[in-house]
Short mmCIF file of N, CA and C in Angstrom, two decimals:
data_model
loop_
_atom_site.label_atom_id
_atom_site.label_comp_id
_atom_site.label_asym_id
_atom_site.label_seq_id
_atom_site.Cartn_x
_atom_site.Cartn_y
_atom_site.Cartn_z
N MET A 28 -91.10 101.22 26.84
CA MET A 28 -89.67 101.04 27.03
C MET A 28 -89.04 102.41 27.22
N ALA A 29 -88.13 102.50 28.16
CA ALA A 29 -87.53 103.78 28.51
C ALA A 29 -86.16 103.95 27.84
N LEU A 30 -86.19 104.50 26.64
CA LEU A 30 -84.97 104.85 25.93
C LEU A 30 -84.99 106.37 25.80
N VAL A 31 -83.95 107.02 26.30
CA VAL A 31 -83.90 108.48 26.31
C VAL A 31 -83.10 108.94 25.09
N TYR A 32 -83.67 109.93 24.37
CA TYR A 32 -83.07 110.47 23.14
C TYR A 32 -82.57 111.88 23.42
N GLU A 33 -81.30 112.14 23.15
CA GLU A 33 -80.75 113.49 23.29
C GLU A 33 -80.07 113.87 21.97
N PRO A 34 -80.39 114.93 21.30
CA PRO A 34 -81.44 115.90 21.63
C PRO A 34 -82.80 115.32 21.27
N GLY A 35 -83.84 115.80 21.89
CA GLY A 35 -85.22 115.32 21.76
C GLY A 35 -85.70 114.83 20.42
N ASP A 36 -86.41 115.68 19.68
CA ASP A 36 -87.11 115.24 18.47
C ASP A 36 -86.47 115.67 17.16
N SER A 37 -85.37 116.41 17.22
CA SER A 37 -84.79 116.88 15.96
C SER A 37 -83.27 116.93 16.04
N LEU A 38 -82.67 116.84 14.87
CA LEU A 38 -81.22 116.99 14.72
C LEU A 38 -80.97 118.35 14.09
N SER A 39 -79.78 118.89 14.33
CA SER A 39 -79.49 120.22 13.83
C SER A 39 -78.14 120.22 13.10
N PHE A 40 -78.19 120.50 11.81
CA PHE A 40 -76.98 120.60 11.01
C PHE A 40 -76.78 122.06 10.65
N ARG A 41 -75.57 122.55 10.80
CA ARG A 41 -75.27 123.96 10.59
C ARG A 41 -74.50 124.16 9.29
N GLN A 42 -74.81 125.27 8.62
CA GLN A 42 -74.10 125.62 7.39
C GLN A 42 -72.65 125.95 7.72
N PRO A 43 -71.76 125.84 6.78
CA PRO A 43 -71.98 125.57 5.35
C PRO A 43 -72.18 124.07 5.10
N PHE A 44 -73.04 123.76 4.14
CA PHE A 44 -73.31 122.38 3.79
C PHE A 44 -72.42 121.89 2.65
N THR A 45 -71.48 122.73 2.24
CA THR A 45 -70.54 122.34 1.18
C THR A 45 -69.36 121.55 1.75
N SER A 46 -69.30 121.40 3.07
CA SER A 46 -68.30 120.56 3.73
C SER A 46 -69.03 119.63 4.69
N LEU A 47 -68.31 118.64 5.20
CA LEU A 47 -68.94 117.69 6.12
C LEU A 47 -69.54 118.41 7.31
N THR A 48 -70.77 118.09 7.63
CA THR A 48 -71.48 118.67 8.77
C THR A 48 -72.04 117.51 9.57
N GLN A 49 -71.94 117.58 10.90
CA GLN A 49 -72.43 116.46 11.67
C GLN A 49 -73.18 116.89 12.91
N ASP A 50 -73.97 115.96 13.42
CA ASP A 50 -74.67 116.13 14.68
C ASP A 50 -74.54 114.81 15.42
N GLN A 51 -74.86 114.84 16.69
CA GLN A 51 -74.74 113.64 17.50
C GLN A 51 -76.08 113.33 18.17
N LEU A 52 -76.40 112.07 18.23
CA LEU A 52 -77.59 111.59 18.90
C LEU A 52 -77.12 110.64 20.00
N ARG A 53 -77.57 110.88 21.22
CA ARG A 53 -77.22 110.00 22.33
C ARG A 53 -78.46 109.21 22.75
N LEU A 54 -78.32 107.90 22.78
CA LEU A 54 -79.38 107.02 23.24
C LEU A 54 -78.97 106.45 24.60
N THR A 55 -79.85 106.58 25.60
CA THR A 55 -79.57 106.06 26.93
C THR A 55 -80.64 105.05 27.30
N ASN A 56 -80.19 103.87 27.74
CA ASN A 56 -81.09 102.79 28.11
C ASN A 56 -81.43 102.89 29.59
N LYS A 57 -82.68 103.23 29.90
CA LYS A 57 -83.15 103.34 31.29
C LYS A 57 -83.88 102.07 31.72
N ASN A 58 -83.79 101.00 30.95
CA ASN A 58 -84.46 99.74 31.25
C ASN A 58 -83.59 98.85 32.13
N ASN A 59 -84.18 97.76 32.59
CA ASN A 59 -83.45 96.76 33.37
C ASN A 59 -82.87 95.66 32.49
N SER A 60 -83.14 95.74 31.19
CA SER A 60 -82.62 94.74 30.26
C SER A 60 -81.94 95.45 29.09
N PRO A 61 -81.05 94.75 28.38
CA PRO A 61 -80.40 95.36 27.21
C PRO A 61 -81.41 95.70 26.12
N VAL A 62 -81.03 96.64 25.27
CA VAL A 62 -81.87 97.09 24.17
C VAL A 62 -81.06 97.06 22.87
N ALA A 63 -81.69 96.58 21.81
CA ALA A 63 -81.10 96.66 20.48
C ALA A 63 -81.70 97.88 19.79
N PHE A 64 -80.88 98.62 19.03
CA PHE A 64 -81.38 99.79 18.30
C PHE A 64 -80.92 99.74 16.86
N LYS A 65 -81.65 100.49 16.03
CA LYS A 65 -81.29 100.64 14.62
C LYS A 65 -81.75 102.02 14.19
N VAL A 66 -80.93 102.71 13.39
CA VAL A 66 -81.27 104.05 12.90
C VAL A 66 -81.42 103.99 11.39
N LYS A 67 -82.56 104.50 10.90
CA LYS A 67 -82.84 104.56 9.47
C LYS A 67 -83.04 106.02 9.06
N THR A 68 -82.83 106.31 7.79
CA THR A 68 -83.07 107.65 7.27
C THR A 68 -83.77 107.58 5.92
N THR A 69 -84.50 108.65 5.59
CA THR A 69 -85.16 108.73 4.29
C THR A 69 -84.18 109.10 3.19
N ALA A 70 -82.96 109.50 3.57
CA ALA A 70 -81.94 109.92 2.59
C ALA A 70 -80.60 109.23 2.89
N PRO A 71 -80.53 107.91 2.70
CA PRO A 71 -79.32 107.17 3.07
C PRO A 71 -78.05 107.55 2.30
N LYS A 72 -78.20 108.13 1.11
CA LYS A 72 -77.01 108.54 0.35
C LYS A 72 -76.45 109.88 0.83
N GLN A 73 -77.26 110.64 1.56
CA GLN A 73 -76.82 111.95 2.03
C GLN A 73 -76.23 111.91 3.44
N TYR A 74 -76.53 110.85 4.19
CA TYR A 74 -76.08 110.78 5.58
C TYR A 74 -75.29 109.51 5.85
N CYS A 75 -74.28 109.64 6.69
CA CYS A 75 -73.53 108.50 7.19
C CYS A 75 -73.86 108.40 8.68
N VAL A 76 -74.42 107.29 9.11
CA VAL A 76 -74.83 107.10 10.51
C VAL A 76 -73.96 106.00 11.11
N ARG A 77 -73.19 106.35 12.18
CA ARG A 77 -72.30 105.40 12.82
C ARG A 77 -72.36 105.50 14.32
N PRO A 78 -72.62 104.42 15.02
CA PRO A 78 -73.09 103.14 14.49
C PRO A 78 -74.56 103.26 14.11
N ASN A 79 -74.97 102.51 13.10
CA ASN A 79 -76.37 102.58 12.68
C ASN A 79 -77.22 101.50 13.35
N ALA A 80 -76.58 100.62 14.10
CA ALA A 80 -77.29 99.59 14.87
C ALA A 80 -76.37 99.11 15.98
N GLY A 81 -76.98 98.59 17.03
CA GLY A 81 -76.15 98.08 18.13
C GLY A 81 -76.96 97.66 19.32
N ARG A 82 -76.25 97.49 20.42
CA ARG A 82 -76.82 97.01 21.68
C ARG A 82 -76.43 97.99 22.77
N ILE A 83 -77.39 98.31 23.64
CA ILE A 83 -77.13 99.21 24.77
C ILE A 83 -77.48 98.45 26.04
N GLU A 84 -76.51 98.31 26.91
CA GLU A 84 -76.73 97.62 28.19
C GLU A 84 -77.54 98.51 29.14
N PRO A 85 -78.18 97.92 30.16
CA PRO A 85 -78.97 98.72 31.11
C PRO A 85 -78.13 99.84 31.74
N GLY A 86 -78.68 101.05 31.76
CA GLY A 86 -78.00 102.20 32.36
C GLY A 86 -76.88 102.80 31.52
N GLN A 87 -76.63 102.26 30.35
CA GLN A 87 -75.56 102.73 29.49
C GLN A 87 -76.10 103.63 28.37
N SER A 88 -75.17 104.35 27.72
CA SER A 88 -75.51 105.23 26.60
C SER A 88 -74.65 104.90 25.39
N VAL A 89 -75.16 105.26 24.23
CA VAL A 89 -74.41 105.14 22.98
C VAL A 89 -74.52 106.48 22.26
N ASP A 90 -73.38 107.00 21.80
CA ASP A 90 -73.35 108.22 21.01
C ASP A 90 -73.30 107.83 19.53
N ILE A 91 -74.25 108.36 18.77
CA ILE A 91 -74.35 108.06 17.35
C ILE A 91 -73.99 109.32 16.57
N GLN A 92 -73.01 109.20 15.68
CA GLN A 92 -72.59 110.31 14.83
C GLN A 92 -73.40 110.26 13.54
N ILE A 93 -74.01 111.38 13.20
CA ILE A 93 -74.77 111.48 11.95
C ILE A 93 -74.10 112.57 11.12
N VAL A 94 -73.52 112.15 10.00
CA VAL A 94 -72.74 113.06 9.16
C VAL A 94 -73.50 113.33 7.87
N LEU A 95 -73.74 114.61 7.60
CA LEU A 95 -74.35 115.04 6.34
C LEU A 95 -73.22 115.19 5.32
N GLN A 96 -73.33 114.46 4.23
CA GLN A 96 -72.31 114.51 3.18
C GLN A 96 -72.30 115.90 2.53
N PRO A 97 -71.14 116.37 2.07
CA PRO A 97 -71.07 117.71 1.46
C PRO A 97 -71.96 117.82 0.21
N MET A 98 -72.57 119.01 0.07
CA MET A 98 -73.38 119.31 -1.11
C MET A 98 -72.53 120.16 -2.06
N LYS A 99 -72.91 120.20 -3.31
CA LYS A 99 -72.17 121.01 -4.29
C LYS A 99 -72.28 122.49 -3.97
N GLU A 100 -73.46 122.89 -3.47
CA GLU A 100 -73.66 124.28 -3.05
C GLU A 100 -74.71 124.32 -1.95
N ASP A 101 -74.67 125.35 -1.14
CA ASP A 101 -75.66 125.50 -0.07
C ASP A 101 -77.04 125.71 -0.66
N PRO A 102 -78.07 125.08 -0.09
CA PRO A 102 -79.44 125.32 -0.57
C PRO A 102 -79.88 126.74 -0.22
N PRO A 103 -80.91 127.25 -0.89
CA PRO A 103 -81.42 128.59 -0.55
C PRO A 103 -81.82 128.65 0.93
N VAL A 104 -81.74 129.83 1.52
CA VAL A 104 -81.98 130.03 2.94
C VAL A 104 -83.35 129.53 3.39
N ASN A 105 -84.37 129.73 2.58
CA ASN A 105 -85.72 129.35 2.97
C ASN A 105 -86.09 127.90 2.66
N THR A 106 -85.12 127.08 2.25
CA THR A 106 -85.39 125.68 1.92
C THR A 106 -85.68 124.89 3.20
N LYS A 107 -86.76 124.13 3.16
CA LYS A 107 -87.12 123.29 4.31
C LYS A 107 -86.60 121.88 4.06
N CYS A 108 -85.86 121.37 5.02
CA CYS A 108 -85.31 120.02 4.90
C CYS A 108 -86.42 119.00 5.18
N ARG A 109 -86.55 118.05 4.29
CA ARG A 109 -87.59 117.02 4.45
C ARG A 109 -87.01 115.68 4.87
N ASP A 110 -85.71 115.64 5.13
CA ASP A 110 -85.07 114.39 5.54
C ASP A 110 -85.54 114.02 6.94
N LYS A 111 -85.73 112.72 7.14
CA LYS A 111 -86.20 112.23 8.43
C LYS A 111 -85.35 111.04 8.87
N PHE A 112 -85.38 110.80 10.17
CA PHE A 112 -84.68 109.67 10.76
C PHE A 112 -85.66 108.88 11.61
N LEU A 113 -85.46 107.58 11.66
CA LEU A 113 -86.29 106.70 12.47
C LEU A 113 -85.36 105.86 13.34
N VAL A 114 -85.56 105.94 14.65
CA VAL A 114 -84.80 105.11 15.58
C VAL A 114 -85.73 104.00 16.05
N GLN A 115 -85.36 102.77 15.75
CA GLN A 115 -86.14 101.62 16.20
C GLN A 115 -85.39 100.96 17.34
N SER A 116 -86.15 100.46 18.32
CA SER A 116 -85.53 99.77 19.45
C SER A 116 -86.40 98.61 19.90
N ILE A 117 -85.75 97.66 20.53
CA ILE A 117 -86.43 96.47 21.02
C ILE A 117 -85.69 95.96 22.25
N ALA A 118 -86.44 95.56 23.26
CA ALA A 118 -85.83 94.97 24.45
C ALA A 118 -85.27 93.60 24.08
N ILE A 119 -84.06 93.32 24.54
CA ILE A 119 -83.44 92.02 24.28
C ILE A 119 -83.81 91.07 25.43
N THR A 120 -84.57 90.05 25.10
CA THR A 120 -84.98 89.06 26.10
C THR A 120 -83.87 88.02 26.29
N ARG A 121 -84.03 87.17 27.28
CA ARG A 121 -83.04 86.10 27.51
C ARG A 121 -82.91 85.19 26.31
N GLU A 122 -84.04 84.96 25.63
CA GLU A 122 -84.02 84.10 24.45
C GLU A 122 -83.19 84.71 23.32
N MET A 123 -83.12 86.04 23.28
CA MET A 123 -82.39 86.75 22.22
C MET A 123 -80.94 87.03 22.60
N ASP A 124 -80.57 86.79 23.84
CA ASP A 124 -79.28 87.23 24.36
C ASP A 124 -78.07 86.70 23.59
N THR A 125 -78.17 85.52 23.02
CA THR A 125 -77.04 84.96 22.29
C THR A 125 -77.08 85.28 20.79
N MET A 126 -78.14 85.95 20.36
CA MET A 126 -78.29 86.29 18.94
C MET A 126 -77.46 87.54 18.59
N THR A 127 -77.05 87.63 17.33
CA THR A 127 -76.38 88.85 16.86
C THR A 127 -77.44 89.94 16.68
N ILE A 128 -76.99 91.18 16.56
CA ILE A 128 -77.93 92.29 16.33
C ILE A 128 -78.71 92.05 15.04
N SER A 129 -78.04 91.59 14.01
CA SER A 129 -78.69 91.32 12.73
C SER A 129 -79.76 90.24 12.89
N GLU A 130 -79.47 89.19 13.63
CA GLU A 130 -80.45 88.12 13.85
C GLU A 130 -81.65 88.62 14.65
N ILE A 131 -81.39 89.47 15.65
CA ILE A 131 -82.49 90.03 16.45
C ILE A 131 -83.44 90.83 15.56
N TRP A 132 -82.87 91.69 14.68
CA TRP A 132 -83.73 92.51 13.82
C TRP A 132 -84.46 91.68 12.77
N THR A 133 -83.83 90.67 12.24
CA THR A 133 -84.49 89.79 11.28
C THR A 133 -85.68 89.10 11.93
N MET A 134 -85.49 88.59 13.15
CA MET A 134 -86.57 87.94 13.88
C MET A 134 -87.67 88.93 14.22
N ALA A 135 -87.31 90.09 14.74
CA ALA A 135 -88.31 91.08 15.16
C ALA A 135 -89.13 91.59 13.99
N GLU A 136 -88.49 91.88 12.87
CA GLU A 136 -89.20 92.41 11.71
C GLU A 136 -90.07 91.35 11.04
N GLY A 137 -89.71 90.10 11.21
CA GLY A 137 -90.48 89.03 10.60
C GLY A 137 -91.63 88.53 11.46
N GLU A 138 -91.38 88.38 12.76
CA GLU A 138 -92.34 87.71 13.63
C GLU A 138 -92.97 88.61 14.69
N ALA A 139 -92.27 89.68 15.07
CA ALA A 139 -92.70 90.42 16.26
C ALA A 139 -92.70 91.92 16.05
N LYS A 140 -93.28 92.38 14.95
CA LYS A 140 -93.28 93.82 14.66
C LYS A 140 -93.93 94.65 15.76
N ASP A 141 -94.85 94.05 16.50
CA ASP A 141 -95.56 94.80 17.54
C ASP A 141 -94.68 95.13 18.75
N ILE A 142 -93.52 94.50 18.89
CA ILE A 142 -92.65 94.82 20.02
C ILE A 142 -91.53 95.80 19.67
N ILE A 143 -91.54 96.28 18.43
CA ILE A 143 -90.55 97.28 18.01
C ILE A 143 -91.05 98.66 18.37
N ASN A 144 -90.23 99.41 19.12
CA ASN A 144 -90.55 100.80 19.45
C ASN A 144 -89.91 101.70 18.41
N GLU A 145 -90.62 102.78 18.06
CA GLU A 145 -90.10 103.68 17.03
C GLU A 145 -90.18 105.13 17.50
N LYS A 146 -89.14 105.89 17.14
CA LYS A 146 -89.08 107.33 17.44
C LYS A 146 -88.65 108.03 16.17
N LYS A 147 -89.46 109.01 15.73
CA LYS A 147 -89.13 109.76 14.52
C LYS A 147 -88.40 111.05 14.89
N LEU A 148 -87.35 111.35 14.13
CA LEU A 148 -86.58 112.58 14.31
C LEU A 148 -86.56 113.32 12.98
N ARG A 149 -86.46 114.64 13.08
CA ARG A 149 -86.31 115.48 11.88
C ARG A 149 -84.97 116.14 11.91
#
C-alpha cells in the first residue's frame, strides 16, 4: 500500500521541553482507494496526537499534530529518547465503506490482522 510519510522515519521535538513542543506528521494516500489510519505511541500520557485516527481519500493528505506535554525540567543533554510511534493503515474496501473508523479497526484487529500495514517512527 502506498502511504507516504513526511518526515520519513523520525519525529523531531526541539527544546525547551518545559513548554509545549510539537511536530507534524503528514500522511498522503497514493492509492486508488481510501485508507484508514491510526497512530499509537509507547508514551500516551506524554503525547497528544490529533487526529489519532481517520480516513484519507485517494490522492489526499492528512496533517497530524503530535504535541509533547511539558516536562518539569529538561532532561540531560545526552539522554536518548526511547518513545516510539506506530502508524497503522488499512485499505478501505467497498464492504467497509459504510463502516465508521472505529468499526473498521475493530474488524481489522479481530479478523484481518494480516492486512494492516505498520510503520514505526522514533
